[in-house]
Amino acid sequence: MLQEIYSETLPNGIRLNFIPAAKFKTISLGLFLHQELRADLAAATALLPAVLERGSRRYPDNLTLRRELERLYGAELSTDIHKKGERHLVSCSMEMVHGKYVGENDGLLRKGMAILAGVVGDPLVENGGFKKDYVAQEKDQLGKEIRSLINDKALYALEQCVAAMCAGERYGVFKLGRIEDLERIDPVSLWGYYRELIAAGPMDLYVVGELERGQVLEAAREAFAFDRRPRPDGIPETVVYHDVTEVKMREEKMPVGQAKLALGYRTNIAYRDPLSPALLVYNGVLGAFAHSKLFLNVREKAGLAYYIYSRLERHKGLMLVAAGIEGGNYRKTLAIIEKQVEAMAKGEISDLEMENTRRTLVNHLRTLEDNPYQMINFHLDGAIGGKSYTTGEIIRGIENVGLEEIRAVAGRIALDTVYLLQGEGPAEEGGAAAS
Amino acid sequence: MTMTLNDWTVTEIEVLQEKLYRRSVAPGMDIYVLPKAGYQKKYAAFSTRFGSIDNKFQLDGSDETIAVPEGMAHFLEHKLFEDERGNVSDRFAALGASSNAFTTFTHTTYLFSTTANFDESLALLLDFVQEPYFTAETVSKEQGIIGQEIRMYDDHPQWRVFFNLLEALYHAHPVRCDIAGTVESIARITPELLYRCYHKFYHPSNMALFVVGDLAPDRVGRQVEENLGRRNYRPLGRIKRLSPPEPETVARRRITQELVVSEPIFNLGFKDPAVINLDGDGLLRREIAMELLLEIVFGNSEPLFNDLYRDGLIDDHFDAGYTAEKSYGYTLIGGETRDPEQLYKRVMAGIAKVKKEGFTTEQFERHRRNQLGGYMRRFNSLEFIANNFLSYLFRDTELFRYPAILQRIGKEEVAALLDENLSPERHAVSIILPKK
């Protein structure tokens, strides 16, 4: 990247990454715990951040914790759950206004870090487990969240497509887990699971803001001092390569007005593959932008969709194409999409399409460092993907991509799954299963 | 502190350690530049005071009333992106810039961000917004695309619950209509109507430009002046927006709709008729005071939120917010819930409890501090700064007055809003129920 990043390992094995950035009004902290993405563990892993955020030993309930954050000029504590390839990550983040804007010195950094460290490293434990009420309530909330996927039909369609495509693979596991697994989780078993994870699992701490390296290191050492017995990262590598023997077709019906089409492709290109920059360009020419083939042909020329795009999951090497369409236009839309993918393979790409895509990608990469979370995410992707590109390296890579490399990418890409969420309206021209 | 420098008025925003440059360019458009050292990105937003609620208007010196179909401003936004050479976003891409646009109730904004070729990108933004090209063919194709956009929103439960609430709160004000209009209303849009609206609302004196990034104000100023100068604009009379009379009461107490959702969605709204009597700073002050009040009553650091959460009636997306515009205002409270009736009762009882018991100075000061920090944190984002600056500007106030007004607001002022602005007579409820 990124002009400067300082990485060091704390005595207990937490990897500290500090990115100095004077331009931000904030100090951003991000802590990431890594776990294997596995069907039987996913619900428990997804439950953890929610339970942790309810209270720590020092701030044992939400009222106490939130009020303390408000006193720190509205520091924002948030937790999340991510899926990067076949790796499951729990994150716990804090964003604070920088002390210099509110007449405080580095007191805010220390206080904020202490709260974050307490939430992650010193949770509220009673009777050998997490607090019973919190676990029960958060199980209920997580169950609701899992079920609420259906509320966002576009996201639902994408998740269903991925689940069908990667059934039997670890990547097919939904990042929030399965409802039926929640029943088995109790406060003691969850605490036992977490204790092992926090003691031995890989853990990254990111700090971004206008700070000195020494000051950050000292504050992190002081706050994140809990005992750990870190093991080497034993999380199995994401399986990327996959031969497609037959395209899977899935169709679902629901009383909705707009049909959602989702196509899953295997790119067979891993994050650290030398073809990685070419894959970015491929995806850009095909469907990532408003100048891409999909947008131009499906939306602007045929007027079939309001949204149509392709996007990558780079750790698993997937490309997903999504569109919201009139159910009756399903075949027409699919034909246009497939025609664009064929055009990519034949190298029917103008110099202008290539150049517009290269420039747009370069612009996106250069702006990463204007956002603390994008910087963190970029670095984390490199660490997980097994190749820490600098933005400069990727930019040079992108600038060197020609039709030859695009053809090489096209040679590896294969359509795996077609998913259609269809309305229950009058008879359509035939569903996905029939084509 | 404010001073003048060449053609610019320069305001120092001490609390944020930023400087804002403002100047006027003939024929009467204000431009703003906020230099941001160290940022790679440069962001420009070119905005017109033309939103979905501007669907009936007159011009000074003319008795002719122009009424346009719902969804006009949004349709125009889509169509401006296309000219005889095709889609404008291709030309931004060729410069390495990303472009976009959005339409709200009150304005339309065209924007780009870029790390290279800023001058060329700004020229393109100014040019394409000032050079309309509408044909029967492109209008007809767009009706299909926007038709799909409308269909997408029709299936979107959060969007539906919100617009159903506005429909319940308002009898006649156009804020009760979807920004994109309906499939039927946009079918009535023609190139002629687009041109008529365009020539009124896209006159520079009805527009503003905000640019932010590592930039020199003078260069931007000269470029804009030259670009507008060569177009020979004639002065535009004042646009008179005609709103149908809107009673203070709500139109309906409750609207319920069934959709494919996992559990019900509940929105409670309180109509605020007082906004029409306020000037710009008055609106901002009311907005800040209401934000404080809603945090004190519904914030996640307060008992009501935590009780509702513990009882499984809300999740952590439960939210309360307030909107104040010149011609309409409302409070909106809600989220997903297993039991909307129970949540409704508990929320109303929670408001009544704070009305009766009041709140402490500690609560008030804590939330004030929270709001200040929250405001400042958002100044990392160039998009936030530009978009919000323009949105406040069009309400005749300024984003940067927020901290000073926040400091001036007193506890009693906030407490008075409980009775005045969360009055049970002016509430309405919107519920989405799972489709059986």
mmCIF file of C-alpha atoms in Angstrom, chain B residues 44-204:
data_model
loop_
_atom_site.group_PDB
_atom_site.id
_atom_site.type_symbol
_atom_site.label_atom_id
_atom_site.label_comp_id
_atom_site.label_asym_id
_atom_site.label_seq_id
_atom_site.Cartn_x
_atom_site.Cartn_y
_atom_site.Cartn_z
ATOM 1 C CA ALA B 44 -17.439 17.364 -6.752
ATOM 2 C CA ALA B 45 -21.202 17.611 -6.314
ATOM 3 C CA PHE B 46 -23.322 19.742 -8.616
ATOM 4 C CA SER B 47 -26.827 20.135 -7.279
ATOM 5 C CA THR B 48 -30.127 21.669 -8.211
ATOM 6 C CA ARG B 49 -33.046 22.568 -5.995
ATOM 7 C CA PHE B 50 -35.317 20.196 -7.858
ATOM 8 C CA GLY B 51 -36.586 17.166 -6.013
ATOM 9 C CA SER B 52 -39.534 14.824 -6.101
ATOM 10 C CA ILE B 53 -41.762 17.255 -4.188
ATOM 11 C CA ASP B 54 -41.352 19.987 -6.813
ATOM 12 C CA ASN B 55 -44.139 18.837 -9.055
ATOM 13 C CA LYS B 56 -46.250 21.989 -9.312
ATOM 14 C CA PHE B 57 -44.784 25.420 -9.829
ATOM 15 C CA GLN B 58 -45.030 28.887 -11.384
ATOM 16 C CA LEU B 59 -42.409 31.337 -12.592
ATOM 17 C CA ASP B 60 -42.381 35.012 -11.641
ATOM 18 C CA GLY B 61 -44.211 37.093 -14.189
ATOM 19 C CA SER B 62 -46.217 34.195 -15.493
ATOM 20 C CA ASP B 63 -49.622 32.947 -14.424
ATOM 21 C CA GLU B 64 -49.040 29.599 -16.011
ATOM 22 C CA THR B 65 -48.984 26.731 -13.546
ATOM 23 C CA ILE B 66 -46.860 23.789 -14.531
ATOM 24 C CA ALA B 67 -47.836 20.446 -13.028
ATOM 25 C CA VAL B 68 -45.639 17.432 -13.762
ATOM 26 C CA PRO B 69 -46.093 13.690 -13.143
ATOM 27 C CA GLU B 70 -44.705 12.123 -9.986
ATOM 28 C CA GLY B 71 -41.132 10.959 -10.443
ATOM 29 C CA MET B 72 -40.168 13.810 -12.788
ATOM 30 C CA ALA B 73 -36.983 14.990 -11.033
ATOM 31 C CA HIS B 74 -35.674 11.445 -10.739
ATOM 32 C CA PHE B 75 -36.481 10.675 -14.372
ATOM 33 C CA LEU B 76 -34.670 13.814 -15.462
ATOM 34 C CA GLU B 77 -31.648 12.778 -13.410
ATOM 35 C CA HIS B 78 -31.509 9.435 -15.237
ATOM 36 C CA LYS B 79 -31.907 11.039 -18.655
ATOM 37 C CA LEU B 80 -29.263 13.699 -18.205
ATOM 38 C CA PHE B 81 -26.680 10.913 -18.120
ATOM 39 C CA GLU B 82 -27.299 10.197 -21.770
ATOM 40 C CA ASP B 83 -26.661 12.342 -24.824
ATOM 41 C CA GLU B 84 -26.245 11.751 -28.552
ATOM 42 C CA ARG B 85 -22.858 10.186 -27.869
ATOM 43 C CA GLY B 86 -24.256 7.708 -25.373
ATOM 44 C CA ASN B 87 -23.748 7.255 -21.659
ATOM 45 C CA VAL B 88 -21.792 9.995 -19.888
ATOM 46 C CA SER B 89 -20.348 7.633 -17.290
ATOM 47 C CA ASP B 90 -18.155 6.138 -20.064
ATOM 48 C CA ARG B 91 -16.501 9.520 -20.502
ATOM 49 C CA PHE B 92 -15.898 9.841 -16.774
ATOM 50 C CA ALA B 93 -14.379 6.360 -16.793
ATOM 51 C CA ALA B 94 -12.039 7.396 -19.610
ATOM 52 C CA LEU B 95 -10.772 10.152 -17.309
ATOM 53 C CA GLY B 96 -10.382 7.711 -14.441
ATOM 54 C CA ALA B 97 -13.327 9.236 -12.582
ATOM 55 C CA SER B 98 -16.387 7.585 -11.068
ATOM 56 C CA SER B 99 -19.665 9.395 -11.580
ATOM 57 C CA ASN B 100 -23.119 9.050 -10.122
ATOM 58 C CA ALA B 101 -26.272 10.978 -9.266
ATOM 59 C CA PHE B 102 -29.163 10.817 -6.836
ATOM 60 C CA THR B 103 -32.540 12.447 -6.342
ATOM 61 C CA THR B 104 -34.099 13.232 -2.981
ATOM 62 C CA PHE B 105 -37.397 14.850 -2.008
ATOM 63 C CA THR B 106 -35.863 18.305 -2.388
ATOM 64 C CA HIS B 107 -32.871 18.164 -4.718
ATOM 65 C CA THR B 108 -30.949 16.356 -7.422
ATOM 66 C CA THR B 109 -27.174 15.919 -7.217
ATOM 67 C CA TYR B 110 -24.667 14.928 -9.906
ATOM 68 C CA LEU B 111 -21.248 13.936 -8.694
ATOM 69 C CA PHE B 112 -17.904 12.455 -9.503
ATOM 70 C CA SER B 113 -14.808 11.459 -7.598
ATOM 71 C CA THR B 114 -11.370 11.108 -9.062
ATOM 72 C CA THR B 115 -7.681 10.924 -8.290
ATOM 73 C CA ALA B 116 -6.557 12.136 -11.732
ATOM 74 C CA ASN B 117 -7.717 14.583 -14.404
ATOM 75 C CA PHE B 118 -9.741 16.683 -12.015
ATOM 76 C CA ASP B 119 -10.056 19.710 -14.315
ATOM 77 C CA GLU B 120 -11.278 17.583 -17.215
ATOM 78 C CA SER B 121 -13.704 15.739 -14.969
ATOM 79 C CA LEU B 122 -15.103 18.969 -13.569
ATOM 80 C CA ALA B 123 -15.512 20.274 -17.111
ATOM 81 C CA LEU B 124 -17.398 17.117 -18.030
ATOM 82 C CA LEU B 125 -19.671 17.428 -14.985
ATOM 83 C CA LEU B 126 -20.478 21.062 -15.742
ATOM 84 C CA ASP B 127 -20.997 20.307 -19.436
ATOM 85 C CA PHE B 128 -23.232 17.278 -19.231
ATOM 86 C CA VAL B 129 -25.515 18.781 -16.611
ATOM 87 C CA GLN B 130 -25.880 21.930 -18.704
ATOM 88 C CA GLU B 131 -26.452 20.137 -22.012
ATOM 89 C CA PRO B 132 -29.700 18.174 -21.988
ATOM 90 C CA TYR B 133 -30.568 15.694 -24.707
ATOM 91 C CA PHE B 134 -33.974 14.041 -24.554
ATOM 92 C CA THR B 135 -35.603 12.054 -27.359
ATOM 93 C CA ALA B 136 -38.785 10.005 -27.543
ATOM 94 C CA GLU B 137 -36.699 6.880 -27.989
ATOM 95 C CA THR B 138 -34.428 7.395 -24.978
ATOM 96 C CA VAL B 139 -37.390 8.416 -22.810
ATOM 97 C CA SER B 140 -39.254 5.289 -23.738
ATOM 98 C CA LYS B 141 -36.273 3.038 -22.944
ATOM 99 C CA GLU B 142 -35.803 4.758 -19.588
ATOM 100 C CA GLN B 143 -39.429 4.049 -18.673
ATOM 101 C CA GLY B 144 -38.508 0.362 -18.749
ATOM 102 C CA ILE B 145 -35.389 0.798 -16.625
ATOM 103 C CA ILE B 146 -37.047 3.004 -14.002
ATOM 104 C CA GLY B 147 -40.036 0.664 -14.068
ATOM 105 C CA GLN B 148 -37.661 -2.035 -12.794
ATOM 106 C CA GLU B 149 -36.266 0.349 -10.190
ATOM 107 C CA ILE B 150 -39.805 0.982 -8.939
ATOM 108 C CA ARG B 151 -40.520 -2.750 -8.882
ATOM 109 C CA MET B 152 -37.352 -3.300 -6.859
ATOM 110 C CA TYR B 153 -38.488 -0.774 -4.259
ATOM 111 C CA ASP B 154 -41.993 -2.254 -4.235
ATOM 112 C CA ASP B 155 -40.462 -5.493 -2.914
ATOM 113 C CA HIS B 156 -38.258 -3.660 -0.427
ATOM 114 C CA PRO B 157 -39.904 -3.820 3.009
ATOM 115 C CA GLN B 158 -37.927 -0.983 4.641
ATOM 116 C CA TRP B 159 -38.717 1.300 1.728
ATOM 117 C CA ARG B 160 -42.395 0.350 1.746
ATOM 118 C CA VAL B 161 -42.867 0.802 5.491
ATOM 119 C CA PHE B 162 -41.331 4.278 5.208
ATOM 120 C CA PHE B 163 -43.447 5.472 2.302
ATOM 121 C CA ASN B 164 -46.597 3.993 3.799
ATOM 122 C CA LEU B 165 -45.869 6.029 6.914
ATOM 123 C CA LEU B 166 -45.484 9.241 4.909
ATOM 124 C CA GLU B 167 -48.747 8.426 3.160
ATOM 125 C CA ALA B 168 -50.398 8.127 6.554
ATOM 126 C CA LEU B 169 -48.856 11.350 7.895
ATOM 127 C CA TYR B 170 -49.655 13.521 4.875
ATOM 128 C CA HIS B 171 -52.966 14.271 3.215
ATOM 129 C CA ALA B 172 -51.707 16.039 0.118
ATOM 130 C CA HIS B 173 -48.062 17.088 0.406
ATOM 131 C CA PRO B 174 -46.048 15.430 -2.388
ATOM 132 C CA VAL B 175 -43.569 13.989 0.128
ATOM 133 C CA ARG B 176 -46.127 11.185 0.439
ATOM 134 C CA CYS B 177 -45.247 10.008 -3.096
ATOM 135 C CA ASP B 178 -42.354 7.761 -4.006
ATOM 136 C CA ILE B 179 -39.326 9.664 -5.344
ATOM 137 C CA ALA B 180 -39.238 7.511 -8.487
ATOM 138 C CA GLY B 181 -42.992 7.936 -9.065
ATOM 139 C CA THR B 182 -45.124 5.055 -10.274
ATOM 140 C CA VAL B 183 -45.076 3.029 -13.476
ATOM 141 C CA GLU B 184 -48.236 4.929 -14.490
ATOM 142 C CA SER B 185 -46.937 8.415 -13.646
ATOM 143 C CA ILE B 186 -43.622 8.018 -15.470
ATOM 144 C CA ALA B 187 -45.494 6.720 -18.528
ATOM 145 C CA ARG B 188 -46.768 10.307 -18.908
ATOM 146 C CA ILE B 189 -43.278 11.811 -19.117
ATOM 147 C CA THR B 190 -42.287 13.170 -22.533
ATOM 148 C CA PRO B 191 -39.162 14.878 -23.907
ATOM 149 C CA GLU B 192 -41.095 18.186 -24.012
ATOM 150 C CA LEU B 193 -41.963 17.975 -20.304
ATOM 151 C CA LEU B 194 -38.377 17.118 -19.461
ATOM 152 C CA TYR B 195 -37.111 20.164 -21.355
ATOM 153 C CA ARG B 196 -39.650 22.439 -19.666
ATOM 154 C CA CYS B 197 -38.595 21.326 -16.187
ATOM 155 C CA TYR B 198 -34.978 21.374 -17.184
ATOM 156 C CA HIS B 199 -35.036 25.006 -18.319
ATOM 157 C CA LYS B 200 -36.575 26.136 -15.064
ATOM 158 C CA PHE B 201 -34.809 24.116 -12.430
ATOM 159 C CA TYR B 202 -31.398 23.710 -14.027
ATOM 160 C CA HIS B 203 -30.707 27.406 -14.317
ATOM 161 C CA PRO B 204 -27.442 28.054 -12.406
#
